[in-house]
């Protein structure tokens, strides 16, 4: 498969490297010159429990590439999805698929401005990845990916792509209930990311506090209520179990949103708490705690 990964950061680097090592024809597209130059110079370096792998891949800006790809994997932050997909318009042919397993809600709708909805794959992943420096990615710990078409229709391509990912060591399931998986991850992130970002505490720090646990369970409840009102059978108990696991096992972990706040970078709050609150408003479901935590993150960002 001829694959372009758009956004060669932490996750794009992990997916790009594993897919290339798994025999796929991968190109990396980014908008950051230091990232492009680093990967051109030294290759893409992936450090994981298996050691360090260096892969030499075609890398550049969108304009440096011609001819349609079979699959475009968007791995920018949500607030860059529109610019990223617009930039690769010329690489979309009649058989090109686009995929988003980014966090949050609303990425598929942005991708649909360029790629028809029936050729968009949506999903979620809990593979972890950190960017050490441009072109150097660290990923310790395994995960899985759930994907399905944005349209909800079954399509042989989704199964084919899931098999290719799994063969490359990125365990991937074609799951018709992908929206449940997406919303349960959104509920997890809406609670933990915002609470850690606002409090400055690690995951374990939030879990140790009675108020932290109580706020987390209210955010889960509100998010699941919005999902259920939208016809998606997400379950509070699944998210609560995942959060308890994180409280117990990822004690010193700083979620990406806390890392972003500490580095005074823009966060994905609009795509997580903001997007759930908007959908809640449309569905007539109030989300006071989730909204307030989202507003507090925006307040912190306004002071950068
Ligand atoms: P990142 O910041 O490490 O990488 C994003 C990359 O996108 C950067 O290299 C940036 O230069 C590039 N970019 C920005 N604008 C662009 C454009 N217009 N065209 C091309 N490239 C552009 O982010 P990340 O951690 O890899 O996260 C990507 C997505 O995956 C986010 O939605 C995140 O929430 C999600 N996610 C991350 C993890 C994780 O562990 N890091 C896990 C699951 C999901």
CSV table of C-alpha atoms in Angstrom, one decimal, residues 78-180:
chain,number,residue,atom,x,y,z
A,78,UNK,CA,-7.0,18.4,15.8
A,79,UNK,CA,-6.6,22.1,15.3
A,80,UNK,CA,-4.3,21.4,12.3
A,81,UNK,CA,-6.5,18.8,10.6
A,82,UNK,CA,-8.2,21.3,8.2
A,83,UNK,CA,-4.9,22.8,7.0
A,84,UNK,CA,-3.3,19.4,6.8
A,85,UNK,CA,-6.0,17.8,4.6
A,86,UNK,CA,-6.3,20.9,2.4
A,87,UNK,CA,-2.6,20.8,1.8
A,88,UNK,CA,-2.8,17.2,0.4
A,89,UNK,CA,-5.8,17.8,-1.9
A,90,UNK,CA,-3.6,17.1,-4.9
A,91,UNK,CA,-2.6,13.6,-3.5
A,92,UNK,CA,-6.3,12.4,-3.3
A,93,UNK,CA,-7.4,10.3,-6.3
A,94,UNK,CA,-10.6,8.4,-6.9
A,95,UNK,CA,-9.4,5.4,-4.8
A,96,UNK,CA,-7.6,7.3,-2.0
A,97,UNK,CA,-8.8,6.7,1.5
A,98,UNK,CA,-8.1,8.9,4.5
A,99,UNK,CA,-7.9,7.8,8.1
A,100,UNK,CA,-8.1,9.6,11.4
A,101,UNK,CA,-7.5,7.9,14.7
A,102,UNK,CA,-6.6,11.2,16.3
A,103,UNK,CA,-8.1,12.0,19.8
A,104,UNK,CA,-11.3,13.9,20.1
A,105,UNK,CA,-14.3,14.6,17.9
A,106,UNK,CA,-14.7,16.5,14.6
A,107,UNK,CA,-11.6,15.4,12.7
A,108,UNK,CA,-13.6,13.3,10.2
A,109,UNK,CA,-15.9,16.2,9.4
A,110,UNK,CA,-12.9,18.3,8.6
A,111,UNK,CA,-11.3,15.6,6.4
A,112,UNK,CA,-14.6,15.3,4.5
A,113,UNK,CA,-14.0,18.8,3.1
A,114,UNK,CA,-11.4,17.1,0.8
A,115,UNK,CA,-12.1,13.3,0.8
A,116,UNK,CA,-15.6,11.9,0.3
A,117,UNK,CA,-17.2,10.6,3.5
A,118,UNK,CA,-17.5,7.1,2.1
A,119,UNK,CA,-13.7,6.9,1.8
A,120,UNK,CA,-12.9,8.1,5.4
A,121,UNK,CA,-11.9,5.7,8.1
A,122,UNK,CA,-12.4,6.8,11.7
A,123,UNK,CA,-11.2,5.2,14.9
A,124,UNK,CA,-9.2,5.4,18.1
A,125,UNK,CA,-5.9,4.1,19.3
A,126,UNK,CA,-4.4,3.8,22.7
A,127,UNK,CA,-0.8,3.2,21.5
A,128,UNK,CA,1.4,5.6,23.4
A,129,UNK,CA,4.1,7.8,21.7
A,130,UNK,CA,6.3,10.7,22.8
A,131,UNK,CA,8.4,13.0,20.7
A,132,UNK,CA,11.9,13.2,22.1
A,133,UNK,CA,13.1,15.6,19.4
A,134,UNK,CA,12.2,16.2,15.8
A,135,UNK,CA,12.4,12.8,14.0
A,136,UNK,CA,12.9,10.8,17.2
A,137,UNK,CA,10.0,9.0,18.7
A,138,UNK,CA,9.7,6.9,21.9
A,139,UNK,CA,6.9,4.4,22.3
A,140,UNK,CA,7.0,2.1,25.3
A,141,UNK,CA,3.9,0.0,25.9
A,142,UNK,CA,1.6,-1.6,23.5
A,143,UNK,CA,-2.0,-0.8,22.5
A,144,UNK,CA,-4.6,-1.4,19.9
A,145,UNK,CA,-6.5,0.4,17.2
A,146,UNK,CA,-10.2,0.2,16.3
A,147,UNK,CA,-11.3,1.4,12.9
A,148,UNK,CA,-14.4,1.5,10.7
A,149,UNK,CA,-15.8,3.7,7.9
A,150,UNK,CA,-17.1,7.1,8.9
A,151,UNK,CA,-20.2,6.3,6.9
A,152,UNK,CA,-20.9,3.2,9.0
A,153,UNK,CA,-20.9,1.0,5.8
A,154,UNK,CA,-18.9,-2.2,5.7
A,155,UNK,CA,-16.0,-2.0,3.2
A,156,UNK,CA,-13.4,-4.6,2.2
A,157,UNK,CA,-10.7,-1.8,2.4
A,158,UNK,CA,-11.2,-1.3,6.1
A,159,UNK,CA,-10.5,-5.0,6.7
A,160,UNK,CA,-7.5,-4.9,4.4
A,161,UNK,CA,-6.1,-1.9,6.2
A,162,UNK,CA,-6.7,-3.5,9.6
A,163,UNK,CA,-4.8,-6.6,8.5
A,164,UNK,CA,-1.9,-4.5,7.1
A,165,UNK,CA,-1.6,-2.6,10.4
A,166,UNK,CA,-1.8,-5.7,12.5
A,167,UNK,CA,0.9,-7.3,10.3
A,168,UNK,CA,3.1,-4.3,11.0
A,169,UNK,CA,2.8,-4.8,14.8
A,170,UNK,CA,0.0,-2.2,15.2
A,171,UNK,CA,-2.8,-4.4,16.4
A,172,UNK,CA,-5.9,-3.2,14.6
A,173,UNK,CA,-9.5,-4.4,14.7
A,174,UNK,CA,-12.2,-3.5,12.1
A,175,UNK,CA,-15.0,-2.7,14.5
A,176,UNK,CA,-18.5,-1.7,13.4
A,177,UNK,CA,-19.0,-0.3,16.9
A,178,UNK,CA,-16.1,2.1,16.5
A,179,UNK,CA,-18.1,5.1,17.7
A,180,UNK,CA,-18.5,3.4,21.1
